[in-house]
Short mmCIF file of C-alpha atoms in Angstrom, two decimals:
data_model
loop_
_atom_site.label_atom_id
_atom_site.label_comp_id
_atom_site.label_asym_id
_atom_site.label_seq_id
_atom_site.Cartn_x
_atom_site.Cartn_y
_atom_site.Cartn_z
CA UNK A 1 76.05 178.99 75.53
CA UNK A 2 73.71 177.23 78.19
CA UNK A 3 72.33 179.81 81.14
CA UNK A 4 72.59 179.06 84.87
CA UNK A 5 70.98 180.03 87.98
CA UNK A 6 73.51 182.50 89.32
CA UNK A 7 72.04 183.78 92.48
CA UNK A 8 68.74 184.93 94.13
CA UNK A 9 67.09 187.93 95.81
CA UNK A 10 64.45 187.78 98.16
CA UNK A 11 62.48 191.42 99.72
CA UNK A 12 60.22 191.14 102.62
CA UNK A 13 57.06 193.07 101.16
CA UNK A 14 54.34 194.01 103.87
CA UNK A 15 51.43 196.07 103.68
CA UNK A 16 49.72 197.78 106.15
CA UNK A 17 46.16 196.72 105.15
CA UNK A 18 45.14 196.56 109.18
CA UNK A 19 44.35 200.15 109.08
CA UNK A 20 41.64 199.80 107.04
CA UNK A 21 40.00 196.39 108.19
CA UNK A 22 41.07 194.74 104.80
CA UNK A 23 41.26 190.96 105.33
CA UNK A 24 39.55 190.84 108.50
CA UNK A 25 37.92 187.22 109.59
CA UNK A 26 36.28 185.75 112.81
CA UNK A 27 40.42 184.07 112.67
CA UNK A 28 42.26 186.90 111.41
CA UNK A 29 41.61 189.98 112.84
CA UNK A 30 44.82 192.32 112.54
CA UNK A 31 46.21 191.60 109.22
CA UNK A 32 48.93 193.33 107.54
CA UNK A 33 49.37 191.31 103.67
CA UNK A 34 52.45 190.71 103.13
CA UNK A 35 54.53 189.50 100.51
CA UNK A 36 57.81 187.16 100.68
CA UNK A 37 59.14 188.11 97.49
CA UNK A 38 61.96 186.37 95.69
CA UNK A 39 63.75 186.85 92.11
CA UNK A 40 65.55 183.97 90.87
CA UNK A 41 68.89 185.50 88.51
CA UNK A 42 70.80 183.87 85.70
CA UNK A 43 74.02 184.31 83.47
CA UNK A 44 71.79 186.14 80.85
CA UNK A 45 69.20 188.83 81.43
CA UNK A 46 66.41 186.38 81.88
CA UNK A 47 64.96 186.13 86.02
CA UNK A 48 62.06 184.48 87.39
CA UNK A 49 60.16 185.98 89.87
CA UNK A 50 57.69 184.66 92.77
CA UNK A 51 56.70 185.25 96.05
CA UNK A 52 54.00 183.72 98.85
CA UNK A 53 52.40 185.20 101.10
CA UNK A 54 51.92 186.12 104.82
CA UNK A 55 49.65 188.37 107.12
CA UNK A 56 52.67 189.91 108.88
CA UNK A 57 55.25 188.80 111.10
CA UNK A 58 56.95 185.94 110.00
CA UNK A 59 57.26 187.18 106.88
CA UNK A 60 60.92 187.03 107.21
CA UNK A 61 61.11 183.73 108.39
CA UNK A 62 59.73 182.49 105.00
CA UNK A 63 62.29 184.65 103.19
CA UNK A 64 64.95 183.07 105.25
CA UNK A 65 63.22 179.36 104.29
CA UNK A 66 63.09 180.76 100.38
CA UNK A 67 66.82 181.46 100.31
CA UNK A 68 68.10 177.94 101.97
CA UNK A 69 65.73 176.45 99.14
CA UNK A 70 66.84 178.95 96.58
CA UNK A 71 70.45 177.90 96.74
CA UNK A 72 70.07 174.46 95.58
CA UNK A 73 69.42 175.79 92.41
CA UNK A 74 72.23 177.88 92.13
CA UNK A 75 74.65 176.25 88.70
CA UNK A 76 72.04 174.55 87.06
CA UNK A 77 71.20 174.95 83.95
CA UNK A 78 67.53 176.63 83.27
CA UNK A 79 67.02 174.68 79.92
CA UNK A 80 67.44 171.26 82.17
CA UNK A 81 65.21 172.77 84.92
CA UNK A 82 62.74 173.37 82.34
CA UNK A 83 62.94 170.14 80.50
CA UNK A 84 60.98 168.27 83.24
CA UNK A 85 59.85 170.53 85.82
CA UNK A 86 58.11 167.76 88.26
CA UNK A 87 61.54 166.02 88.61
CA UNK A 88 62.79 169.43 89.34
CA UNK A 89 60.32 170.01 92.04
CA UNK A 90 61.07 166.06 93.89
CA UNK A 91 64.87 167.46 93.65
CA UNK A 92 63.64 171.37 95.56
CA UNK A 93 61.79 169.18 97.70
CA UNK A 94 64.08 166.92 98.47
CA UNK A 95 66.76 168.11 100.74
CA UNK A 96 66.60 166.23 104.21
CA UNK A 97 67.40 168.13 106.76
CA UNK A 98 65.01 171.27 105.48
CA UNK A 99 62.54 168.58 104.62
CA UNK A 100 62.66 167.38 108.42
CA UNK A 101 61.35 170.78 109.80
CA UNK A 102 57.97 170.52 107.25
CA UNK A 103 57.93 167.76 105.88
CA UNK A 104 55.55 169.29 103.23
CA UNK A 105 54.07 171.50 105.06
CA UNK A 106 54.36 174.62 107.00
CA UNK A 107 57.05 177.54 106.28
CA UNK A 108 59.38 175.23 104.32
CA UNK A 109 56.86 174.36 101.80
CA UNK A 110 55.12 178.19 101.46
CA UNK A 111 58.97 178.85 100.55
CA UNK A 112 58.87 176.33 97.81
CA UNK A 113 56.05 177.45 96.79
CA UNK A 114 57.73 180.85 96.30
CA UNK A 115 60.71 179.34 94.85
CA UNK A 116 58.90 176.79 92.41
CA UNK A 117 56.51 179.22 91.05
CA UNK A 118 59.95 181.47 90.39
CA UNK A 119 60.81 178.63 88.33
CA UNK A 120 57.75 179.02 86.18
CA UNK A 121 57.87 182.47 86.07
CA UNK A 122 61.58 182.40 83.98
CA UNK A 123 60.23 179.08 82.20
CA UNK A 124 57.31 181.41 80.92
CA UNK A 125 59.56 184.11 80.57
CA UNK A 126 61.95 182.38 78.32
CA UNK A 127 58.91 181.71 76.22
CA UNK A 128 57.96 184.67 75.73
CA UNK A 129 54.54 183.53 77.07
CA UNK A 130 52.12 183.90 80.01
CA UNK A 131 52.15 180.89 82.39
CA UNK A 132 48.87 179.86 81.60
CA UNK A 133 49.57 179.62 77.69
CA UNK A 134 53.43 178.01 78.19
CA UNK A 135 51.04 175.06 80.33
CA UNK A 136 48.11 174.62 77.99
CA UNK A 137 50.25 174.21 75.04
CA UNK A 138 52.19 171.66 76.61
CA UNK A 139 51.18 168.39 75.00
CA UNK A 140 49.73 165.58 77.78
CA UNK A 141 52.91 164.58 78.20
CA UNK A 142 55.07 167.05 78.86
CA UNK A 143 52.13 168.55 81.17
CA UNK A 144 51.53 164.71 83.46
CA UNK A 145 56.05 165.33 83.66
CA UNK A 146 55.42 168.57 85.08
CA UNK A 147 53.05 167.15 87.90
CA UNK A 148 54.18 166.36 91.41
CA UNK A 149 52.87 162.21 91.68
CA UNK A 150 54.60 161.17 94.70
CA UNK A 151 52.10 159.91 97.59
CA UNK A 152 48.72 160.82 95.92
CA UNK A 153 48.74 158.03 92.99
CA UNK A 154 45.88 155.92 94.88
CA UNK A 155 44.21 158.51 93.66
CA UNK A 156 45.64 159.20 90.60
CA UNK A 157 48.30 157.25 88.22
CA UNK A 158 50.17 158.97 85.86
CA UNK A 159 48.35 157.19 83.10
CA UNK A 160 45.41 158.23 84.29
CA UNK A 161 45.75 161.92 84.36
CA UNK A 162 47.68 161.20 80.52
CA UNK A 163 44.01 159.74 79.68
CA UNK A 164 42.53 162.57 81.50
CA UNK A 165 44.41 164.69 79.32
CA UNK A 166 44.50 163.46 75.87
CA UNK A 167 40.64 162.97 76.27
CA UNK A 168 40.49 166.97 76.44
CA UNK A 169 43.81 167.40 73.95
CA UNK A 170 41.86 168.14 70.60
CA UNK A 171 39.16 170.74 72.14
CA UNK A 172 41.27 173.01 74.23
CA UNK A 173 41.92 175.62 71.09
CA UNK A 174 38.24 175.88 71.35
CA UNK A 175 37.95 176.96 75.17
CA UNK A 176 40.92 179.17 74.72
CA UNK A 177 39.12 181.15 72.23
CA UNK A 178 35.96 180.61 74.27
CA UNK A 179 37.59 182.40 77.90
CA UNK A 180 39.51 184.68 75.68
CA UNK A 181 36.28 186.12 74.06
CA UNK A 182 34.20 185.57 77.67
CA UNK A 183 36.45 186.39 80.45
CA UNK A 184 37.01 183.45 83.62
CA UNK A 185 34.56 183.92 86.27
CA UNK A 186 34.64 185.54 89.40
CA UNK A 187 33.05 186.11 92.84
CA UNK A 188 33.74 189.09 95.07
CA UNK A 189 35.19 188.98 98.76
CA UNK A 190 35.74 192.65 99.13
CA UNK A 191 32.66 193.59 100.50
CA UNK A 192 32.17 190.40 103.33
CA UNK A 193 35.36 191.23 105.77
CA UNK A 194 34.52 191.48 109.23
CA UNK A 195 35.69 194.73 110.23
CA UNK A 196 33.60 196.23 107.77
CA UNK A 197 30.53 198.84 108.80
CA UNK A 198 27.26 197.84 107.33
CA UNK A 199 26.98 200.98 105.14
CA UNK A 200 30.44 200.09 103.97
CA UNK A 201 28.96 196.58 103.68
CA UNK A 202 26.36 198.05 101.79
CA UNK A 203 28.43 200.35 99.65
CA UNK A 204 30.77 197.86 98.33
CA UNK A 205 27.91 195.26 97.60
CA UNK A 206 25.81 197.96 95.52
CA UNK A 207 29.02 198.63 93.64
CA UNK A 208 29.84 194.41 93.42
CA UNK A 209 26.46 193.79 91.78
CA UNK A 210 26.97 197.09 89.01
CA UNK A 211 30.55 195.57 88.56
CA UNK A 212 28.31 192.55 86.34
CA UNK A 213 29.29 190.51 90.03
CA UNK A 214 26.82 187.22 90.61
CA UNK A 215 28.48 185.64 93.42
CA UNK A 216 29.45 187.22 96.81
CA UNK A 217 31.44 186.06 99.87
CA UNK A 218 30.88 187.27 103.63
CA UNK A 219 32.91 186.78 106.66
CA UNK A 220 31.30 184.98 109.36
CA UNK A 221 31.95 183.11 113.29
CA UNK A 222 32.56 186.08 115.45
CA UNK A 223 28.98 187.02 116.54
CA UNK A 224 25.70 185.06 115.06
CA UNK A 225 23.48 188.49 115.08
CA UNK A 226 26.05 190.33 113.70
CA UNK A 227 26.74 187.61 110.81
CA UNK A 228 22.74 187.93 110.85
CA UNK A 229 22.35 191.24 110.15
CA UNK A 230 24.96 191.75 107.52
CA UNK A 231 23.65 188.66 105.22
CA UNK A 232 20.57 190.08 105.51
CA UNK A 233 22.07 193.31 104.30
CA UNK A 234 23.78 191.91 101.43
CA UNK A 235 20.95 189.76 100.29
CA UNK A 236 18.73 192.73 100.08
CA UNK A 237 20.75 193.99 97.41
CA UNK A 238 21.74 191.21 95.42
CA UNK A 239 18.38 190.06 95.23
CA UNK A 240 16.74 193.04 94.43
CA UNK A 241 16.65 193.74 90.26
CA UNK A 242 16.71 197.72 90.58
CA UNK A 243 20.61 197.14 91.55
CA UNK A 244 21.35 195.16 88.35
CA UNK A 245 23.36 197.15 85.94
CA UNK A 246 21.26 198.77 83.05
CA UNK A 247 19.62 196.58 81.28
CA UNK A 248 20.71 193.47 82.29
CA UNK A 249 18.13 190.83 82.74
CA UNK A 250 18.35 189.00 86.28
CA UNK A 251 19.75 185.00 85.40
CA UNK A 252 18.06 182.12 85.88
CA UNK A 253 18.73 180.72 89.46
CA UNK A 254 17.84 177.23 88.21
CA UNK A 255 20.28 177.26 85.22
CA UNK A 256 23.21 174.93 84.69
CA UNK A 257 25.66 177.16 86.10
CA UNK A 258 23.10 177.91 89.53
CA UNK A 259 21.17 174.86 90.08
CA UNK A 260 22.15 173.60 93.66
CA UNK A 261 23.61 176.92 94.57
CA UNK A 262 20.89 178.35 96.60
CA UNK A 263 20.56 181.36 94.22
CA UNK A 264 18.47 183.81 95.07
CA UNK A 265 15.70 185.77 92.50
CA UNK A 266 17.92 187.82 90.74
CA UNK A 267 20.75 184.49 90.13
CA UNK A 268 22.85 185.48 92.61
CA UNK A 269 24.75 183.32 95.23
CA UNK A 270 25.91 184.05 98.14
CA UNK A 271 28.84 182.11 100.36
CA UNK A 272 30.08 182.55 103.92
CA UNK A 273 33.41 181.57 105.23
CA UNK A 274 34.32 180.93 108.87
CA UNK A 275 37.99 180.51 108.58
CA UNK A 276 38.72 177.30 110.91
CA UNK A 277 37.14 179.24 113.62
CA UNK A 278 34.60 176.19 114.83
CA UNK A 279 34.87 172.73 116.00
CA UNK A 280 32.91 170.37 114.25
CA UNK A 281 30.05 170.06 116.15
CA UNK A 282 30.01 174.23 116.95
CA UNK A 283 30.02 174.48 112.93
CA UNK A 284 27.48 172.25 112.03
CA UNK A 285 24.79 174.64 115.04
CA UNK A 286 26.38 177.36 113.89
CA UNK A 287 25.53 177.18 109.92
CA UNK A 288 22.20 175.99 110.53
CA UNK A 289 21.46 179.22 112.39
CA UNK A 290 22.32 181.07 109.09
CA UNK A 291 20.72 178.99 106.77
CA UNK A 292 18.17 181.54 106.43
CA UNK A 293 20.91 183.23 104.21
CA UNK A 294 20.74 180.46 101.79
CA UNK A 295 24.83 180.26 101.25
CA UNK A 296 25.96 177.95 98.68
CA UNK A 297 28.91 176.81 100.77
CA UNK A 298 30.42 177.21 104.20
CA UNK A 299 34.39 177.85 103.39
CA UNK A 300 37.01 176.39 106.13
CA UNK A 301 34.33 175.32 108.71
CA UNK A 302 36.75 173.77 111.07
CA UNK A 303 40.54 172.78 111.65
CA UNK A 304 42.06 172.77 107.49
CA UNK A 305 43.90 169.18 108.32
CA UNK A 306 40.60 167.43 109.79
CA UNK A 307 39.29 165.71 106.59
CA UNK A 308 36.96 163.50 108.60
CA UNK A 309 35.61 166.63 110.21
CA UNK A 310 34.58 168.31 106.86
CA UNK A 311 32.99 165.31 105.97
CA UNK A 312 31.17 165.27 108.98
CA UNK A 313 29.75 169.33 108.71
CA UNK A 314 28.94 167.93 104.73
CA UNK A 315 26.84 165.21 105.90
CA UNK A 316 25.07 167.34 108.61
CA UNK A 317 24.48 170.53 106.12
CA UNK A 318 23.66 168.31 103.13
CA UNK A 319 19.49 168.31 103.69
CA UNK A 320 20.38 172.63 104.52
CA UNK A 321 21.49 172.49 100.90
CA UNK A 322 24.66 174.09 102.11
CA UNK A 323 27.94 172.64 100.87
CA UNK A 324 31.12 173.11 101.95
CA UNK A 325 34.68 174.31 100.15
CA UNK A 326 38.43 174.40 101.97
CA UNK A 327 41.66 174.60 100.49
CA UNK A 328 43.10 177.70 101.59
CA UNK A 329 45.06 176.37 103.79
CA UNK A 330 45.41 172.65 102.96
CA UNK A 331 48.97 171.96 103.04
CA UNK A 332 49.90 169.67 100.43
CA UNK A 333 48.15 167.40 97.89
CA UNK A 334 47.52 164.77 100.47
CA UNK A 335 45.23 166.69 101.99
CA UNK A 336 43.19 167.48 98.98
CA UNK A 337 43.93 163.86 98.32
CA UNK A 338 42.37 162.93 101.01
CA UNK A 339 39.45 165.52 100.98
CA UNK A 340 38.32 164.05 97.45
CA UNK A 341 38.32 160.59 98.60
CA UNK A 342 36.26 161.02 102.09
CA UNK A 343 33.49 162.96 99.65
CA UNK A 344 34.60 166.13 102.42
CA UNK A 345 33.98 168.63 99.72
CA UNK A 346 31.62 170.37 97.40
CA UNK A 347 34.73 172.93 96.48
CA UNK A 348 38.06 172.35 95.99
CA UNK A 349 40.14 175.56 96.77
CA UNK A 350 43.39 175.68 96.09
CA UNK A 351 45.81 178.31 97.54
CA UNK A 352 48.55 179.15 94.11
CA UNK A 353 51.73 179.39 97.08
CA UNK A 354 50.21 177.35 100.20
CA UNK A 355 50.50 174.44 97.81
CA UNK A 356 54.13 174.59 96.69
CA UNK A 357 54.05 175.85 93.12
CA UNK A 358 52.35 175.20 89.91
CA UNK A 359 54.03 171.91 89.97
CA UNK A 360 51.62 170.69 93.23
CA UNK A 361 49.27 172.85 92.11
CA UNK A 362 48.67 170.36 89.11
CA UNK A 363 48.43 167.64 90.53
CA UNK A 364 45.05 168.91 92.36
CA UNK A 365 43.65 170.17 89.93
CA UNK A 366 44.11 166.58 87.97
CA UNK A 367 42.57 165.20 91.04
CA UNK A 368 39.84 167.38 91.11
CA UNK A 369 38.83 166.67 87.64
CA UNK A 370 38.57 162.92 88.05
CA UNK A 371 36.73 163.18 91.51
CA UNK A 372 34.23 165.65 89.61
CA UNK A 373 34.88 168.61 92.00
CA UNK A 374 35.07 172.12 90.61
CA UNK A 375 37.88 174.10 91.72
CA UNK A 376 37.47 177.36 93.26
CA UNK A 377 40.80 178.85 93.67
CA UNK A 378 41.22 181.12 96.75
CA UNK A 379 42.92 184.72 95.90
CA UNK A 380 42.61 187.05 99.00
CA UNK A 381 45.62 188.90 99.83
CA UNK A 382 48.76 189.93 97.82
CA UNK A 383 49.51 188.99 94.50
CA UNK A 384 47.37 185.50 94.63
CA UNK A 385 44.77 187.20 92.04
CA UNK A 386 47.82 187.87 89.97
CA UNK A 387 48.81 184.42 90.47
CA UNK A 388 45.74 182.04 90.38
CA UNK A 389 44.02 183.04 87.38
CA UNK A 390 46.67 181.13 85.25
CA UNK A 391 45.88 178.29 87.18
CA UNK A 392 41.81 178.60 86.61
CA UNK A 393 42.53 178.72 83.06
CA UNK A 394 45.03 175.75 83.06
CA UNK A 395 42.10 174.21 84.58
CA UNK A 396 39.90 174.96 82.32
CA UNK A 397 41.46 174.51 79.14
CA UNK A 398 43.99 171.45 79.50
CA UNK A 399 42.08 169.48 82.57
CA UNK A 400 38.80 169.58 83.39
CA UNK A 401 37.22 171.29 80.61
CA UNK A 402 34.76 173.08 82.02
CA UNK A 403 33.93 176.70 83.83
CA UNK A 404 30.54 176.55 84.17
CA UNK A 405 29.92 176.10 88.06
CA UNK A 406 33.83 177.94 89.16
CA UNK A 407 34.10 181.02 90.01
CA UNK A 408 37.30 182.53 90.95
CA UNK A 409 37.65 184.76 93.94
CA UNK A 410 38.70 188.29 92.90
CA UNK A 411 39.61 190.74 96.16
CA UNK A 412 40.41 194.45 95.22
CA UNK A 413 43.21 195.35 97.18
CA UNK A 414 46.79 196.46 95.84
CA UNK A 415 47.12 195.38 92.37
CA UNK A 416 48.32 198.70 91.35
CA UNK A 417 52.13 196.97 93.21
CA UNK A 418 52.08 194.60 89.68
CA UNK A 419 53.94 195.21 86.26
CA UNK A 420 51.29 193.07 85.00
CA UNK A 421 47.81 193.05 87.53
CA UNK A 422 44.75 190.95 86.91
CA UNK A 423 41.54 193.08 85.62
CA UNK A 424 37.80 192.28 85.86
CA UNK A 425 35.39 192.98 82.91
CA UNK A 426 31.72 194.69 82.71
CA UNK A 427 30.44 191.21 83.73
CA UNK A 428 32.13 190.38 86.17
CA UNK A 429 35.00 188.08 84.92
CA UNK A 430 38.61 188.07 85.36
CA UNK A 431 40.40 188.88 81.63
CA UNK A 432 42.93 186.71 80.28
CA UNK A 433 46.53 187.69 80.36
CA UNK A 434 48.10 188.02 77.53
CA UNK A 435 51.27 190.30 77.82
CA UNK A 436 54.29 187.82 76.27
CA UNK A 437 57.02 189.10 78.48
CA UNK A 438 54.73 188.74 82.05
CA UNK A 439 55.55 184.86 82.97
CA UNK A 440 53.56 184.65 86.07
CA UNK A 441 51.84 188.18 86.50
CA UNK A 442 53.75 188.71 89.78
CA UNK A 443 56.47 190.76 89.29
CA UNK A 444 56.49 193.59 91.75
CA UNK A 445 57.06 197.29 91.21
CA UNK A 446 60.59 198.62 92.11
CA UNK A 447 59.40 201.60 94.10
CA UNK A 448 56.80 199.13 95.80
CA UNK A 449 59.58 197.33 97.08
CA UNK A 450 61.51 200.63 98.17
CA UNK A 451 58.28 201.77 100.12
CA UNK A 452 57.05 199.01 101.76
CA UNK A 453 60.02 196.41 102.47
CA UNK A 454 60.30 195.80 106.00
CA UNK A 455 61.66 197.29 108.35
CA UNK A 456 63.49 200.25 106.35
CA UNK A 457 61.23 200.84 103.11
CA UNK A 458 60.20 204.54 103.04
CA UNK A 459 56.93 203.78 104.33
CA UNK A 460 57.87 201.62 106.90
CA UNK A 461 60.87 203.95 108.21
CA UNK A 462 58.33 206.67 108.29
CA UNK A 463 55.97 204.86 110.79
CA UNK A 464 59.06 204.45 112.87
CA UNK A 465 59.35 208.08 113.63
CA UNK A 466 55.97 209.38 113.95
CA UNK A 467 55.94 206.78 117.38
CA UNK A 468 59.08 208.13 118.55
#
C-alpha cells in the first residue's frame, strides 16, 4: 500500500539567547534564535521533519508561510515525491499567487526551505540513512534530478554538472572513508560576538584553540577601536604556541590548506564579519583600518543582493590580501549565480534554509565547484550546525572533491534541543553522522518544544508573569 502526506505540524520555537549576548553583530544586536519548526505526517509512521530559522519576531509569520506551502503536499504519494525530488521542488515552488509575494525570496522561500528540507528529512528517513549518505550514494543522475536548474543554467547545464559528477563518481568511497576517519573541518564563531567582554573574548578563544580550533571568526562594524582591541586580543592567543593543546606542533601557515589565508605563526586564521552593516565605499576604509589583523576574509561587507558591490570591496582589498565571503543571506541561486560570475567572491557561504532546501542548496554547491570557489557553509543560530554539515559532506564527497581550504562554521549554542546534535572532535572537526534513523539531524526534543514554543511554552508563560 503506497503512503501519503496526510497533514503537517508546525511549532514556533524561540530562544531567548539575548540575555546572554549570543548572536550579537554590528546588524543584529537583540537576538532571540528562533526556530520555525515543521513535521511533515503520513499514512504510516514515517514523518519528516525541518525547520528555518529566525532571530525573533516574525517567527510566526514563517510558520504561517510553511503551512500554506505545506498543504500542497497533502495526498501525494512520498515514493513519487522521492522519485525526483527537483521536479518536486519546481511543483512547491510553483504556486502563483504565494510565488507573487517572494518570488524566491523573502519569507515565502525561508518557508520552503523549511518545507523542502522536511521532504529530505522523511526521504532519508525512509532509508534508513543520514541525509548526507541517502545524497552521496545517489548515482550522477539521480543526484543532477534532484537539483533545482531553472534560471542559473548560463552558468551551469545539466550536462555539465552530470560531467561534473561522473568525473568524481569512482573516488567518492575513498573520501567517505577519508572524512569518516578525519572529521569535516571547522572554524569557531562563539568567541567573536559583539556583546561579548574581552575576558569573555579571551576565555572562549583560550578554550577555541585547546578545542584542536585553527580558524576563528570575530564580529566587527560597530566601533573601529573596539573591533581593534578585541582582534588584537584574539590574535595574541592564537598566535602564541603555549595555548596549543599538549603536544601539538603549530601548522605550517604556508601549507596547502593556509597559503593565501593570512595565517598567523602558529597556522591559525582569523576572519571578521560585518554583517551588511557598510556601504561599499565605508567597507572598503573600514577593512583597511583592520588589516593589521591580517583576516582571511571580510564576511557580508555590504547590502547581501549588491553583487557588483562585493566585487567592488574584492577588487579594493585584493593587494590587503583580504578576501571576501557572503552567502548568509543570499536569497536564491541567482544570487550566488551571479556572485560566481562577477568574480565577487573568495567564499561561497551558503545558508542550509535561506536557500530553500537541499534541492537549491545543490545547485550552488554544483556551481561553486565549476567556478573553483570553496564553500563555507554558514551555521550560526538554531539547528543550522545540525543541518549544514550534511551539506559540507555532500560537497565534499559527490561534487567538488575536496576539503582542504573549507572550513565549516561550528557555533556552540543549544544543541542539547536535538535527538541527533552535531559534535566536534579533539581537532577541531565536525564528526560525521551516522545514526540510520536521524534523516536530517534536526528533529527537535518534545519537551524543547513544550518549554520554549511561543507564546505559551513553560518558559515563555513563565516570563509572562514575573512582568506582571
Amino acid at each position: 500500500m503506497s503512503i501519503k502526506i496526510t497533514g503537517y505540524e508546525t511549532h514556533d520555537v524561540r530562544f531567548p539567547t539575548s540575555l546572554t549576548g549570543d548572536g550579537t553583530d554590528a546588524m543584529n544586536t537583540d537576538c532571540d534564535y528562533s526556530s520555525a519548526y515543521v513535521t511533515l505526517l503520513t499514512s504510516s509512521d514515517l514523518v519528516g521533519h525541518g525547520m528555518t530559522f529566525t532571530i525573533g519576531r516574525g517567527n510566526d509569520i514563517v510558520c504561517a508561510a510553511i503551512k500554506e506551502l505545506a498543504k500542497r503536499l497533502v495526498g501525494k504519494d512520498v515514493e513519487e515525491i522521492f522519485a525526483n525530488m527537483g521536479k518536486t521542488w519546481d511543483y512547491l515552488s510553483a504556486d502563483s499567487q504565494l510565488r507573487w509575494i517572494g518570488p524566491e525570496k523573502g519569507v515565502i522561500h525561508i518557508a520552503l526551505g523549511a518545507v523542502d528540507n522536511a521532504l529530505w528529512d522523511m526521504y532519508a528517513r525512509s532509508r534508513q540513512k543520514p541525509v548526507w549518505k541517502l545524497v552521496v550514494d545517489m548515482t550522477p543522475e539521480e543526484l543532477v534530478n534532484a537539483t533545482a536548474f531553472r534560471y542559473i543554467t548560463d552558468a551551469l547545464t545539466r550536462e555539465e554538472a552530470l560531467a561534473m559528477l561522473k568525473a568524481k563518481e569512482s573516488t567518492k568511497a575513498e573520501r567517505e572513508a577519508r572524512v569518516r576517519e578525519l572529521g569535516y573541518p571547522a572554524y569557531v564563531t562563539s568567541a567573536g560576538w559583539l556583546g561579548y567582554s574581552d575576558e569573555k573574548v579571551a576565555r572562549l578563544t583560550r578554550e577555541a584553540v585547546h578545542a584542536g580550533f585553527n580558524h576563528f571568526k570575530m564580529k566587527v562594524g560597530a566601533d573601529r577601536d573596539s573591533d581593534l582591541r578585541r582582534g588584537r586580543v584574539i590574535r595574541s592567543i592564537i598566535d602564541d604556541p603555549q595555548y596549543l593543546p599538549q603536544g601539538q606542533p603549530p601548522r605550517d601557515p604556508n601549507g596547502p590548506d593556509l597559503v593565501g589565508k593570512n595565517a598567523g605563526p602558529t597556522g591559525s586564521v582569523l576572519m571578521i564579519d560585518a554583517n551588511q552593516v557598510w556601504d561599499v565605499p565605508q567597507a572598503i576604509e573600514y577593512v583597511k583600518s583592520l588589516a593589521e589583523l591580517k583576516p582571511w576574509f571580510i564576511e557580508e561587507p555590504t547590502a547581501p543582493d549588491d553583487i557588483l558591490g562585493h566585487a567592488a570591496v574584492r577588487k579594493a582589498l585584493r593587494p590587503y590580501g583580504i578576501g571576501v565571503a557572503t552567502g548568509e543571506h543570499a536569497h536564491n541561486r541567482m544570487v550566488f549565480k551571479q556572485l560566481l560570475q562577477a568574480e565577487a567572491i573568495d567564499v561561497c557561504q551558503i545558508d542550509s534554509c535561506r536557500l530553500a532546501g537541499v534541492s537549491e542548496v545543490l545547485s550552488v554547491l554544483l556551481m561553486a565547484a565549476k567556478f573553483g570557489v570553496p564553500v563555507c557553509p554558514h551555521a550560526g543560530g538554531v539547528g543550522l550546525c545540525e543541518y549544514v554539515i550534511h551539506l559540507s559532506l555532500i560537497d565534499y564527497i559527490a561534487i567538488s572533491g575536496t576539503m582542504e581550504r573549507n572550513v565549516l562554521e561550528f557555533v556552540d549554542h543549544l544543541h542539547e534541543h536535538f535527538l541527533y546534535p552535531c559534535s566536534i572532535n579533539k581537532n577541531g572537526r565536525y564528526n560525521v553522522p551516522s545514526d540510520p534513523a536521524e534523516g536530517y539531524s534536526i528533529e527537535m526534543r518534545k519537551e524543547s518544544i513544550a518549554e520554549f514554543e511561543w507564546p505559551h511554552g513553560s518558559y515563555w508563560a513563565g516570563a509572562a508573569q514575573k512582568t506582571q
